[in-house]
PDB file of N, CA and C in Angstrom:
ATOM      1  N   GLN U   5      25.510  -7.466  -3.795  1.00 83.00           N
ATOM      2  CA  GLN U   5      24.562  -8.453  -3.295  1.00 83.00           C
ATOM      3  C   GLN U   5      23.281  -8.410  -4.109  1.00 83.00           C
ATOM      4  N   VAL U   6      22.533  -9.483  -3.993  1.00 86.00           N
ATOM      5  CA  VAL U   6      21.234  -9.589  -4.654  1.00 86.00           C
ATOM      6  C   VAL U   6      20.194  -9.905  -3.588  1.00 86.00           C
ATOM      7  N   GLN U   7      19.110  -9.168  -3.610  1.00 91.00           N
ATOM      8  CA  GLN U   7      17.999  -9.422  -2.691  1.00 91.00           C
ATOM      9  C   GLN U   7      16.829 -10.006  -3.479  1.00 91.00           C
ATOM     10  N   LEU U   8      16.166 -10.978  -2.880  1.00 94.00           N
ATOM     11  CA  LEU U   8      15.021 -11.634  -3.515  1.00 94.00           C
ATOM     12  C   LEU U   8      13.849 -11.651  -2.542  1.00 94.00           C
ATOM     13  N   VAL U   9      12.684 -11.296  -3.041  1.00 94.00           N
ATOM     14  CA  VAL U   9      11.477 -11.314  -2.231  1.00 94.00           C
ATOM     15  C   VAL U   9      10.418 -12.116  -2.977  1.00 94.00           C
ATOM     16  N   GLU U  10       9.961 -13.194  -2.357  1.00 94.00           N
ATOM     17  CA  GLU U  10       8.953 -14.055  -2.961  1.00 94.00           C
ATOM     18  C   GLU U  10       7.572 -13.694  -2.429  1.00 94.00           C
ATOM     19  N   SER U  11       6.574 -13.982  -3.247  1.00 94.00           N
ATOM     20  CA  SER U  11       5.190 -13.809  -2.830  1.00 94.00           C
ATOM     21  C   SER U  11       4.313 -14.730  -3.664  1.00 94.00           C
ATOM     22  N   GLY U  12       3.083 -14.908  -3.220  1.00 96.00           N
ATOM     23  CA  GLY U  12       2.116 -15.649  -4.011  1.00 96.00           C
ATOM     24  C   GLY U  12       1.745 -17.023  -3.496  1.00 96.00           C
ATOM     25  N   GLY U  13       2.381 -17.471  -2.435  1.00 95.00           N
ATOM     26  CA  GLY U  13       2.024 -18.778  -1.903  1.00 95.00           C
ATOM     27  C   GLY U  13       0.660 -18.748  -1.240  1.00 95.00           C
ATOM     28  N   GLY U  14       0.190 -19.923  -0.852  1.00 97.00           N
ATOM     29  CA  GLY U  14      -1.093 -19.997  -0.179  1.00 97.00           C
ATOM     30  C   GLY U  14      -1.620 -21.406  -0.121  1.00 97.00           C
ATOM     31  N   LEU U  15      -2.882 -21.503   0.272  1.00 98.00           N
ATOM     32  CA  LEU U  15      -3.573 -22.786   0.384  1.00 98.00           C
ATOM     33  C   LEU U  15      -4.603 -22.896  -0.732  1.00 98.00           C
ATOM     34  N   VAL U  16      -4.488 -23.964  -1.529  1.00 98.00           N
ATOM     35  CA  VAL U  16      -5.441 -24.188  -2.611  1.00 98.00           C
ATOM     36  C   VAL U  16      -5.855 -25.652  -2.610  1.00 98.00           C
ATOM     37  N   GLN U  17      -6.899 -25.929  -3.369  1.00 98.00           N
ATOM     38  CA  GLN U  17      -7.335 -27.315  -3.520  1.00 98.00           C
ATOM     39  C   GLN U  17      -6.678 -27.931  -4.746  1.00 98.00           C
ATOM     40  N   ALA U  18      -6.611 -29.232  -4.750  1.00 98.00           N
ATOM     41  CA  ALA U  18      -6.035 -29.940  -5.889  1.00 98.00           C
ATOM     42  C   ALA U  18      -6.747 -29.531  -7.180  1.00 98.00           C
ATOM     43  N   GLY U  19      -5.946 -29.315  -8.215  1.00 98.00           N
ATOM     44  CA  GLY U  19      -6.480 -28.904  -9.495  1.00 98.00           C
ATOM     45  C   GLY U  19      -6.487 -27.407  -9.725  1.00 98.00           C
ATOM     46  N   GLU U  20      -6.301 -26.654  -8.659  1.00 98.00           N
ATOM     47  CA  GLU U  20      -6.306 -25.202  -8.789  1.00 98.00           C
ATOM     48  C   GLU U  20      -4.911 -24.682  -9.176  1.00 98.00           C
ATOM     49  N   SER U  21      -4.816 -23.359  -9.295  1.00 98.00           N
ATOM     50  CA  SER U  21      -3.570 -22.729  -9.758  1.00 98.00           C
ATOM     51  C   SER U  21      -3.086 -21.680  -8.769  1.00 98.00           C
ATOM     52  N   LEU U  22      -1.806 -21.427  -8.825  1.00 98.00           N
ATOM     53  CA  LEU U  22      -1.178 -20.343  -8.080  1.00 98.00           C
ATOM     54  C   LEU U  22      -0.070 -19.760  -8.944  1.00 98.00           C
ATOM     55  N   ARG U  23       0.237 -18.506  -8.716  1.00 98.00           N
ATOM     56  CA  ARG U  23       1.389 -17.896  -9.377  1.00 98.00           C
ATOM     57  C   ARG U  23       2.296 -17.299  -8.308  1.00 98.00           C
ATOM     58  N   LEU U  24       3.528 -17.755  -8.313  1.00 98.00           N
ATOM     59  CA  LEU U  24       4.535 -17.219  -7.413  1.00 98.00           C
ATOM     60  C   LEU U  24       5.331 -16.129  -8.126  1.00 98.00           C
ATOM     61  N   SER U  25       5.728 -15.135  -7.359  1.00 98.00           N
ATOM     62  CA  SER U  25       6.547 -14.040  -7.894  1.00 98.00           C
ATOM     63  C   SER U  25       7.824 -13.920  -7.078  1.00 98.00           C
ATOM     64  N   CYS U  26       8.885 -13.544  -7.752  1.00 96.00           N
ATOM     65  CA  CYS U  26      10.175 -13.315  -7.091  1.00 96.00           C
ATOM     66  C   CYS U  26      10.760 -12.034  -7.668  1.00 96.00           C
ATOM     67  N   THR U  27      10.794 -11.012  -6.851  1.00 95.00           N
ATOM     68  CA  THR U  27      11.315  -9.721  -7.293  1.00 95.00           C
ATOM     69  C   THR U  27      12.738  -9.548  -6.785  1.00 95.00           C
ATOM     70  N   THR U  28      13.623  -9.174  -7.688  1.00 91.00           N
ATOM     71  CA  THR U  28      15.037  -9.050  -7.352  1.00 91.00           C
ATOM     72  C   THR U  28      15.453  -7.595  -7.295  1.00 91.00           C
ATOM     73  N   SER U  29      16.490  -7.335  -6.529  1.00 86.00           N
ATOM     74  CA  SER U  29      17.096  -6.007  -6.465  1.00 86.00           C
ATOM     75  C   SER U  29      18.569  -6.183  -6.132  1.00 86.00           C
ATOM     76  N   GLY U  30      19.328  -5.128  -6.310  1.00 82.00           N
ATOM     77  CA  GLY U  30      20.758  -5.196  -6.051  1.00 82.00           C
ATOM     78  C   GLY U  30      21.530  -5.386  -7.341  1.00 82.00           C
ATOM     79  N   TYR U  31      22.561  -6.209  -7.312  1.00 76.00           N
ATOM     80  CA  TYR U  31      23.424  -6.413  -8.475  1.00 76.00           C
ATOM     81  C   TYR U  31      22.809  -7.416  -9.449  1.00 76.00           C
ATOM     82  N   ILE U  32      21.638  -7.079  -9.952  1.00 76.00           N
ATOM     83  CA  ILE U  32      20.904  -8.018 -10.789  1.00 76.00           C
ATOM     84  C   ILE U  32      21.553  -8.232 -12.139  1.00 76.00           C
ATOM     85  N   PHE U  33      22.414  -7.308 -12.560  1.00 76.00           N
ATOM     86  CA  PHE U  33      23.069  -7.455 -13.855  1.00 76.00           C
ATOM     87  C   PHE U  33      24.028  -8.635 -13.845  1.00 76.00           C
ATOM     88  N   SER U  34      24.404  -9.086 -12.654  1.00 81.00           N
ATOM     89  CA  SER U  34      25.360 -10.183 -12.534  1.00 81.00           C
ATOM     90  C   SER U  34      24.698 -11.549 -12.457  1.00 81.00           C
ATOM     91  N   ILE U  35      23.373 -11.585 -12.578  1.00 83.00           N
ATOM     92  CA  ILE U  35      22.634 -12.854 -12.472  1.00 83.00           C
ATOM     93  C   ILE U  35      22.692 -13.586 -13.806  1.00 83.00           C
ATOM     94  N   ASN U  36      23.062 -14.854 -13.772  1.00 87.00           N
ATOM     95  CA  ASN U  36      23.093 -15.691 -14.974  1.00 87.00           C
ATOM     96  C   ASN U  36      21.830 -16.514 -15.131  1.00 87.00           C
ATOM     97  N   ALA U  37      21.251 -16.915 -14.007  1.00 93.00           N
ATOM     98  CA  ALA U  37      20.062 -17.761 -14.059  1.00 93.00           C
ATOM     99  C   ALA U  37      19.259 -17.559 -12.786  1.00 93.00           C
ATOM    100  N   MET U  38      17.960 -17.775 -12.907  1.00 95.00           N
ATOM    101  CA  MET U  38      17.055 -17.729 -11.767  1.00 95.00           C
ATOM    102  C   MET U  38      16.353 -19.070 -11.675  1.00 95.00           C
ATOM    103  N   GLY U  39      16.103 -19.491 -10.456  1.00 96.00           N
ATOM    104  CA  GLY U  39      15.441 -20.783 -10.293  1.00 96.00           C
ATOM    105  C   GLY U  39      14.418 -20.768  -9.182  1.00 96.00           C
ATOM    106  N   TRP U  40      13.456 -21.652  -9.316  1.00 98.00           N
ATOM    107  CA  TRP U  40      12.497 -21.942  -8.250  1.00 98.00           C
ATOM    108  C   TRP U  40      12.803 -23.341  -7.726  1.00 98.00           C
ATOM    109  N   TYR U  41      12.878 -23.445  -6.432  1.00 98.00           N
ATOM    110  CA  TYR U  41      13.152 -24.706  -5.765  1.00 98.00           C
ATOM    111  C   TYR U  41      12.053 -24.938  -4.736  1.00 98.00           C
ATOM    112  N   ARG U  42      11.930 -26.154  -4.275  1.00 98.00           N
ATOM    113  CA  ARG U  42      10.963 -26.428  -3.220  1.00 98.00           C
ATOM    114  C   ARG U  42      11.516 -27.466  -2.256  1.00 98.00           C
ATOM    115  N   GLN U  43      11.008 -27.382  -1.036  1.00 98.00           N
ATOM    116  CA  GLN U  43      11.413 -28.340  -0.012  1.00 98.00           C
ATOM    117  C   GLN U  43      10.190 -28.746   0.782  1.00 98.00           C
ATOM    118  N   ALA U  44       9.854 -30.004   0.700  1.00 96.00           N
ATOM    119  CA  ALA U  44       8.750 -30.557   1.473  1.00 96.00           C
ATOM    120  C   ALA U  44       9.286 -31.078   2.800  1.00 96.00           C
ATOM    121  N   PRO U  45       8.434 -31.204   3.805  1.00 92.00           N
ATOM    122  CA  PRO U  45       8.888 -31.694   5.115  1.00 92.00           C
ATOM    123  C   PRO U  45       9.560 -33.054   4.999  1.00 92.00           C
ATOM    124  N   GLY U  46      10.747 -33.152   5.568  1.00 94.00           N
ATOM    125  CA  GLY U  46      11.477 -34.410   5.568  1.00 94.00           C
ATOM    126  C   GLY U  46      12.170 -34.748   4.273  1.00 94.00           C
ATOM    127  N   LYS U  47      12.120 -33.825   3.313  1.00 96.00           N
ATOM    128  CA  LYS U  47      12.752 -34.085   2.019  1.00 96.00           C
ATOM    129  C   LYS U  47      13.803 -33.041   1.722  1.00 96.00           C
ATOM    130  N   GLN U  48      14.687 -33.376   0.779  1.00 97.00           N
ATOM    131  CA  GLN U  48      15.712 -32.422   0.370  1.00 97.00           C
ATOM    132  C   GLN U  48      15.123 -31.365  -0.565  1.00 97.00           C
ATOM    133  N   ARG U  49      15.760 -30.225  -0.594  1.00 97.00           N
ATOM    134  CA  ARG U  49      15.352 -29.183  -1.520  1.00 97.00           C
ATOM    135  C   ARG U  49      15.623 -29.650  -2.940  1.00 97.00           C
ATOM    136  N   GLU U  50      14.674 -29.396  -3.835  1.00 98.00           N
ATOM    137  CA  GLU U  50      14.819 -29.827  -5.212  1.00 98.00           C
ATOM    138  C   GLU U  50      14.514 -28.693  -6.173  1.00 98.00           C
ATOM    139  N   LEU U  51      15.145 -28.769  -7.332  1.00 98.00           N
ATOM    140  CA  LEU U  51      14.890 -27.790  -8.379  1.00 98.00           C
ATOM    141  C   LEU U  51      13.518 -28.048  -8.981  1.00 98.00           C
ATOM    142  N   VAL U  52      12.742 -26.987  -9.128  1.00 98.00           N
ATOM    143  CA  VAL U  52      11.444 -27.082  -9.789  1.00 98.00           C
ATOM    144  C   VAL U  52      11.541 -26.584 -11.228  1.00 98.00           C
ATOM    145  N   ALA U  53      12.124 -25.387 -11.389  1.00 98.00           N
ATOM    146  CA  ALA U  53      12.253 -24.798 -12.722  1.00 98.00           C
ATOM    147  C   ALA U  53      13.334 -23.738 -12.673  1.00 98.00           C
ATOM    148  N   GLU U  54      13.973 -23.527 -13.810  1.00 97.00           N
ATOM    149  CA  GLU U  54      14.972 -22.481 -13.891  1.00 97.00           C
ATOM    150  C   GLU U  54      14.904 -21.799 -15.244  1.00 97.00           C
ATOM    151  N   ILE U  55      15.374 -20.568 -15.273  1.00 96.00           N
ATOM    152  CA  ILE U  55      15.407 -19.794 -16.512  1.00 96.00           C
ATOM    153  C   ILE U  55      16.729 -19.054 -16.560  1.00 96.00           C
ATOM    154  N   THR U  56      17.396 -19.126 -17.703  1.00 93.00           N
ATOM    155  CA  THR U  56      18.695 -18.494 -17.849  1.00 93.00           C
ATOM    156  C   THR U  56      18.542 -17.062 -18.354  1.00 93.00           C
ATOM    157  N   SER U  57      19.644 -16.345 -18.343  1.00 89.00           N
ATOM    158  CA  SER U  57      19.611 -14.971 -18.841  1.00 89.00           C
ATOM    159  C   SER U  57      19.283 -14.942 -20.324  1.00 89.00           C
ATOM    160  N   GLY U  58      19.555 -16.048 -21.016  1.00 90.00           N
ATOM    161  CA  GLY U  58      19.234 -16.131 -22.438  1.00 90.00           C
ATOM    162  C   GLY U  58      17.817 -16.580 -22.708  1.00 90.00           C
ATOM    163  N   GLY U  59      17.086 -16.885 -21.641  1.00 91.00           N
ATOM    164  CA  GLY U  59      15.687 -17.271 -21.806  1.00 91.00           C
ATOM    165  C   GLY U  59      15.437 -18.769 -21.839  1.00 91.00           C
ATOM    166  N   GLY U  60      16.502 -19.565 -21.775  1.00 95.00           N
ATOM    167  CA  GLY U  60      16.320 -21.004 -21.756  1.00 95.00           C
ATOM    168  C   GLY U  60      15.685 -21.453 -20.453  1.00 95.00           C
ATOM    169  N   THR U  61      14.870 -22.497 -20.520  1.00 97.00           N
ATOM    170  CA  THR U  61      14.181 -22.989 -19.337  1.00 97.00           C
ATOM    171  C   THR U  61      14.431 -24.477 -19.131  1.00 97.00           C
ATOM    172  N   ASN U  62      14.279 -24.889 -17.894  1.00 97.00           N
ATOM    173  CA  ASN U  62      14.442 -26.294 -17.537  1.00 97.00           C
ATOM    174  C   ASN U  62      13.470 -26.590 -16.409  1.00 97.00           C
ATOM    175  N   TYR U  63      12.845 -27.780 -16.472  1.00 98.00           N
ATOM    176  CA  TYR U  63      11.839 -28.142 -15.482  1.00 98.00           C
ATOM    177  C   TYR U  63      12.106 -29.521 -14.899  1.00 98.00           C
ATOM    178  N   ALA U  64      11.709 -29.688 -13.668  1.00 98.00           N
ATOM    179  CA  ALA U  64      11.695 -31.023 -13.088  1.00 98.00           C
ATOM    180  C   ALA U  64      10.630 -31.850 -13.808  1.00 98.00           C
ATOM    181  N   ASP U  65      10.890 -33.128 -13.965  1.00 98.00           N
ATOM    182  CA  ASP U  65       9.938 -33.993 -14.668  1.00 98.00           C
ATOM    183  C   ASP U  65       8.561 -33.956 -14.002  1.00 98.00           C
ATOM    184  N   SER U  66       8.533 -33.818 -12.705  1.00 97.00           N
ATOM    185  CA  SER U  66       7.275 -33.878 -11.968  1.00 97.00           C
ATOM    186  C   SER U  66       6.356 -32.691 -12.230  1.00 97.00           C
ATOM    187  N   VAL U  67       6.901 -31.612 -12.795  1.00 98.00           N
ATOM    188  CA  VAL U  67       6.075 -30.414 -13.026  1.00 98.00           C
ATOM    189  C   VAL U  67       5.941 -30.061 -14.495  1.00 98.00           C
ATOM    190  N   LYS U  68       6.612 -30.794 -15.364  1.00 98.00           N
ATOM    191  CA  LYS U  68       6.539 -30.488 -16.798  1.00 98.00           C
ATOM    192  C   LYS U  68       5.096 -30.556 -17.281  1.00 98.00           C
ATOM    193  N   GLY U  69       4.706 -29.549 -18.040  1.00 97.00           N
ATOM    194  CA  GLY U  69       3.354 -29.486 -18.554  1.00 97.00           C
ATOM    195  C   GLY U  69       2.371 -28.826 -17.615  1.00 97.00           C
ATOM    196  N   ARG U  70       2.770 -28.632 -16.359  1.00 98.00           N
ATOM    197  CA  ARG U  70       1.875 -27.995 -15.385  1.00 98.00           C
ATOM    198  C   ARG U  70       2.398 -26.637 -14.905  1.00 98.00           C
ATOM    199  N   PHE U  71       3.702 -26.512 -14.776  1.00 98.00           N
ATOM    200  CA  PHE U  71       4.320 -25.282 -14.282  1.00 98.00           C
ATOM    201  C   PHE U  71       5.029 -24.553 -15.423  1.00 98.00           C
ATOM    202  N   THR U  72       5.042 -23.236 -15.344  1.00 98.00           N
ATOM    203  CA  THR U  72       5.742 -22.425 -16.322  1.00 98.00           C
ATOM    204  C   THR U  72       6.522 -21.336 -15.615  1.00 98.00           C
ATOM    205  N   ILE U  73       7.806 -21.258 -15.901  1.00 98.00           N
ATOM    206  CA  ILE U  73       8.631 -20.179 -15.364  1.00 98.00           C
ATOM    207  C   ILE U  73       8.778 -19.098 -16.421  1.00 98.00           C
ATOM    208  N   SER U  74       8.715 -17.858 -15.991  1.00 96.00           N
ATOM    209  CA  SER U  74       8.849 -16.739 -16.922  1.00 96.00           C
ATOM    210  C   SER U  74       9.440 -15.558 -16.173  1.00 96.00           C
ATOM    211  N   ARG U  75       9.754 -14.530 -16.911  1.00 93.00           N
ATOM    212  CA  ARG U  75      10.342 -13.360 -16.269  1.00 93.00           C
ATOM    213  C   ARG U  75       9.893 -12.091 -16.960  1.00 93.00           C
ATOM    214  N   ASP U  76       9.870 -11.029 -16.192  1.00 91.00           N
ATOM    215  CA  ASP U  76       9.581  -9.697 -16.703  1.00 91.00           C
ATOM    216  C   ASP U  76      10.794  -8.844 -16.364  1.00 91.00           C
ATOM    217  N   ASN U  77      11.645  -8.619 -17.348  1.00 87.00           N
ATOM    218  CA  ASN U  77      12.887  -7.896 -17.083  1.00 87.00           C
ATOM    219  C   ASN U  77      12.634  -6.459 -16.641  1.00 87.00           C
ATOM    220  N   ALA U  78      11.585  -5.865 -17.138  1.00 89.00           N
ATOM    221  CA  ALA U  78      11.274  -4.486 -16.765  1.00 89.00           C
ATOM    222  C   ALA U  78      10.925  -4.374 -15.285  1.00 89.00           C
ATOM    223  N   LYS U  79      10.391  -5.462 -14.726  1.00 91.00           N
ATOM    224  CA  LYS U  79       9.997  -5.473 -13.321  1.00 91.00           C
ATOM    225  C   LYS U  79      10.994  -6.229 -12.449  1.00 91.00           C
ATOM    226  N   ASN U  80      12.059  -6.734 -13.079  1.00 91.00           N
ATOM    227  CA  ASN U  80      13.050  -7.535 -12.331  1.00 91.00           C
ATOM    228  C   ASN U  80      12.379  -8.648 -11.537  1.00 91.00           C
ATOM    229  N   THR U  81      11.446  -9.298 -12.182  1.00 94.00           N
ATOM    230  CA  THR U  81      10.632 -10.295 -11.495  1.00 94.00           C
ATOM    231  C   THR U  81      10.583 -11.587 -12.295  1.00 94.00           C
ATOM    232  N   VAL U  82      10.678 -12.688 -11.586  1.00 96.00           N
ATOM    233  CA  VAL U  82      10.526 -14.018 -12.159  1.00 96.00           C
ATOM    234  C   VAL U  82       9.260 -14.633 -11.578  1.00 96.00           C
ATOM    235  N   TYR U  83       8.511 -15.318 -12.432  1.00 97.00           N
ATOM    236  CA  TYR U  83       7.248 -15.906 -12.015  1.00 97.00           C
ATOM    237  C   TYR U  83       7.302 -17.425 -12.148  1.00 97.00           C
ATOM    238  N   LEU U  84       6.486 -18.070 -11.348  1.00 98.00           N
ATOM    239  CA  LEU U  84       6.251 -19.506 -11.510  1.00 98.00           C
ATOM    240  C   LEU U  84       4.736 -19.702 -11.521  1.00 98.00           C
ATOM    241  N   GLN U  85       4.200 -19.946 -12.703  1.00 98.00           N
ATOM    242  CA  GLN U  85       2.785 -20.241 -12.844  1.00 98.00           C
ATOM    243  C   GLN U  85       2.589 -21.738 -12.609  1.00 98.00           C
ATOM    244  N   MET U  86       1.778 -22.063 -11.628  1.00 98.00           N
ATOM    245  CA  MET U  86       1.562 -23.464 -11.260  1.00 98.00           C
ATOM    246  C   MET U  86       0.101 -23.822 -11.488  1.00 98.00           C
ATOM    247  N   ASN U  87      -0.131 -24.697 -12.432  1.00 98.00           N
ATOM    248  CA  ASN U  87      -1.481 -25.149 -12.762  1.00 98.00           C
ATOM    249  C   ASN U  87      -1.652 -26.608 -12.375  1.00 98.00           C
ATOM    250  N   SER U  88      -2.903 -27.027 -12.278  1.00 98.00           N
ATOM    251  CA  SER U  88      -3.225 -28.426 -11.957  1.00 98.00           C
ATOM    252  C   SER U  88      -2.441 -28.902 -10.747  1.00 98.00           C
ATOM    253  N   LEU U  89      -2.482 -28.119  -9.704  1.00 98.00           N
ATOM    254  CA  LEU U  89      -1.688 -28.445  -8.519  1.00 98.00           C
ATOM    255  C   LEU U  89      -2.151 -29.747  -7.880  1.00 98.00           C
ATOM    256  N   LYS U  90      -1.181 -30.454  -7.325  1.00 98.00           N
ATOM    257  CA  LYS U  90      -1.427 -31.730  -6.673  1.00 98.00           C
ATOM    258  C   LYS U  90      -0.987 -31.649  -5.211  1.00 98.00           C
ATOM    259  N   PRO U  91      -1.538 -32.488  -4.357  1.00 97.00           N
ATOM    260  CA  PRO U  91      -1.097 -32.471  -2.951  1.00 97.00           C
ATOM    261  C   PRO U  91       0.413 -32.660  -2.806  1.00 97.00           C
ATOM    262  N   GLU U  92       1.025 -33.426  -3.695  1.00 97.00           N
ATOM    263  CA  GLU U  92       2.476 -33.646  -3.613  1.00 97.00           C
ATOM    264  C   GLU U  92       3.289 -32.415  -4.005  1.00 97.00           C
ATOM    265  N   ASP U  93       2.621 -31.367  -4.468  1.00 98.00           N
ATOM    266  CA  ASP U  93       3.318 -30.100  -4.728  1.00 98.00           C
ATOM    267  C   ASP U  93       3.460 -29.267  -3.453  1.00 98.00           C
ATOM    268  N   THR U  94       2.859 -29.715  -2.369  1.00 98.00           N
ATOM    269  CA  THR U  94       2.945 -28.988  -1.107  1.00 98.00           C
ATOM    270  C   THR U  94       4.391 -28.897  -0.643  1.00 98.00           C
ATOM    271  N   ALA U  95       4.849 -27.677  -0.389  1.00 98.00           N
ATOM    272  CA  ALA U  95       6.240 -27.453   0.007  1.00 98.00           C
ATOM    273  C   ALA U  95       6.448 -25.968   0.271  1.00 98.00           C
ATOM    274  N   VAL U  96       7.614 -25.655   0.802  1.00 98.00           N
ATOM    275  CA  VAL U  96       8.059 -24.271   0.815  1.00 98.00           C
ATOM    276  C   VAL U  96       8.818 -24.037  -0.485  1.00 98.00           C
ATOM    277  N   TYR U  97       8.434 -23.017  -1.209  1.00 98.00           N
ATOM    278  CA  TYR U  97       9.051 -22.707  -2.495  1.00 98.00           C
ATOM    279  C   TYR U  97      10.028 -21.543  -2.316  1.00 98.00           C
ATOM    280  N   TYR U  98      11.227 -21.739  -2.849  1.00 98.00           N
ATOM    281  CA  TYR U  98      12.282 -20.745  -2.736  1.00 98.00           C
ATOM    282  C   TYR U  98      12.704 -20.260  -4.123  1.00 98.00           C
ATOM    283  N   CYS U  99      12.971 -18.997  -4.195  1.00 97.00           N
ATOM    284  CA  CYS U  99      13.535 -18.399  -5.395  1.00 97.00           C
ATOM    285  C   CYS U  99      15.033 -18.250  -5.172  1.00 97.00           C
ATOM    286  N   ALA U 100      15.830 -18.462  -6.219  1.00 96.00           N
ATOM    287  CA  ALA U 100      17.273 -18.325  -6.121  1.00 96.00           C
ATOM    288  C   ALA U 100      17.828 -17.620  -7.341  1.00 96.00           C
ATOM    289  N   ALA U 101      18.866 -16.856  -7.118  1.00 94.00           N
ATOM    290  CA  ALA U 101      19.591 -16.185  -8.194  1.00 94.00           C
ATOM    291  C   ALA U 101      21.007 -16.727  -8.226  1.00 94.00           C
ATOM    292  N   HIS U 102      21.450 -17.115  -9.414  1.00 93.00           N
ATOM    293  CA  HIS U 102      22.773 -17.725  -9.570  1.00 93.00           C
ATOM    294  C   HIS U 102      23.639 -16.872 -10.496  1.00 93.00           C
ATOM    295  N   GLY U 103      24.909 -16.725 -10.116  1.00 89.00           N
ATOM    296  CA  GLY U 103      25.839 -15.977 -10.946  1.00 89.00           C
ATOM    297  C   GLY U 103      27.255 -16.262 -10.519  1.00 89.00           C
ATOM    298  N   ALA U 104      28.170 -15.450 -11.039  1.00 86.00           N
ATOM    299  CA  ALA U 104      29.578 -15.626 -10.684  1.00 86.00           C
ATOM    300  C   ALA U 104      29.808 -15.387  -9.198  1.00 86.00           C
ATOM    301  N   PHE U 105      28.888 -14.649  -8.592  1.00 84.00           N
ATOM    302  CA  PHE U 105      28.982 -14.352  -7.162  1.00 84.00           C
ATOM    303  C   PHE U 105      28.586 -15.536  -6.303  1.00 84.00           C
ATOM    304  N   GLY U 106      28.003 -16.550  -6.918  1.00 89.00           N
ATOM    305  CA  GLY U 106      27.460 -17.675  -6.160  1.00 89.00           C
ATOM    306  C   GLY U 106      25.954 -17.676  -6.275  1.00 89.00           C
ATOM    307  N   SER U 107      25.267 -17.926  -5.198  1.00 93.00           N
ATOM    308  CA  SER U 107      23.810 -17.992  -5.208  1.00 93.00           C
ATOM    309  C   SER U 107      23.228 -17.207  -4.045  1.00 93.00           C
ATOM    310  N   TYR U 108      22.123 -16.551  -4.324  1.00 94.00           N
ATOM    311  CA  TYR U 108      21.336 -15.895  -3.290  1.00 94.00           C
ATOM    312  C   TYR U 108      19.958 -16.529  -3.265  1.00 94.00           C
ATOM    313  N   TRP U 109      19.367 -16.573  -2.065  1.00 95.00           N
ATOM    314  CA  TRP U 109      18.084 -17.234  -1.883  1.00 95.00           C
ATOM    315  C   TRP U 109      17.080 -16.299  -1.232  1.00 95.00           C
ATOM    316  N   GLY U 110      15.827 -16.493  -1.603  1.00 95.00           N
ATOM    317  CA  GLY U 110      14.759 -15.785  -0.931  1.00 95.00           C
ATOM    318  C   GLY U 110      14.381 -16.481   0.356  1.00 95.00           C
ATOM    319  N   GLN U 111      13.395 -15.928   1.035  1.00 95.00           N
ATOM    320  CA  GLN U 111      13.013 -16.444   2.347  1.00 95.00           C
ATOM    321  C   GLN U 111      12.057 -17.627   2.250  1.00 95.00           C
ATOM    322  N   GLY U 112      11.489 -17.838   1.086  1.00 96.00           N
ATOM    323  CA  GLY U 112      10.573 -18.954   0.891  1.00 96.00           C
ATOM    324  C   GLY U 112       9.127 -18.548   1.078  1.00 96.00           C
ATOM    325  N   THR U 113       8.246 -19.237   0.367  1.00 97.00           N
ATOM    326  CA  THR U 113       6.815 -19.019   0.493  1.00 97.00           C
ATOM    327  C   THR U 113       6.121 -20.388   0.506  1.00 97.00           C
ATOM    328  N   GLN U 114       5.167 -20.540   1.412  1.00 97.00           N
ATOM    329  CA  GLN U 114       4.518 -21.838   1.596  1.00 97.00           C
ATOM    330  C   GLN U 114       3.416 -22.038   0.570  1.00 97.00           C
ATOM    331  N   VAL U 115       3.443 -23.199  -0.055  1.00 98.00           N
ATOM    332  CA  VAL U 115       2.362 -23.626  -0.944  1.00 98.00           C
ATOM    333  C   VAL U 115       1.780 -24.913  -0.363  1.00 98.00           C
ATOM    334  N   THR U 116       0.492 -24.890  -0.094  1.00 98.00           N
ATOM    335  CA  THR U 116      -0.190 -26.064   0.448  1.00 98.00           C
ATOM    336  C   THR U 116      -1.352 -26.428  -0.462  1.00 98.00           C
ATOM    337  N   VAL U 117      -1.363 -27.675  -0.912  1.00 98.00           N
ATOM    338  CA  VAL U 117      -2.414 -28.158  -1.809  1.00 98.00           C
ATOM    339  C   VAL U 117      -3.193 -29.243  -1.082  1.00 98.00           C
ATOM    340  N   SER U 118      -4.461 -28.992  -0.872  1.00 97.00           N
ATOM    341  CA  SER U 118      -5.296 -29.972  -0.181  1.00 97.00           C
ATOM    342  C   SER U 118      -5.991 -30.882  -1.186  1.00 97.00           C
ATOM    343  N   SER U 119      -6.249 -32.092  -0.776  1.00 94.00           N
ATOM    344  CA  SER U 119      -6.882 -33.067  -1.675  1.00 94.00           C
ATOM    345  C   SER U 119      -8.396 -33.031  -1.559  1.00 94.00           C
TER     346      SER U 119
END
């Protein structure tokens, strides 16, 4: 199994920044990709950014140029640096680990951006 613990959410004003962290434990050697997803009230969960084991990244169009996903292998941690936050970025953000085992999800962390 893979365990994921997210942190770093909070309440900020538009234009400010936040950094989310996702620390993994367990069978982390079996992870092929890590992703950050978000779900706003009344909306479906959507992919925000992902990073593969090879270091490749992919972003939702809505966050390109503002968000950056990265990882620290020594700390088994994936980060999501969020700059120039907008009220429409308000959501619960989830970290996920994907591999041959399927997918594991964190508990989510709330990000609220006020205008």
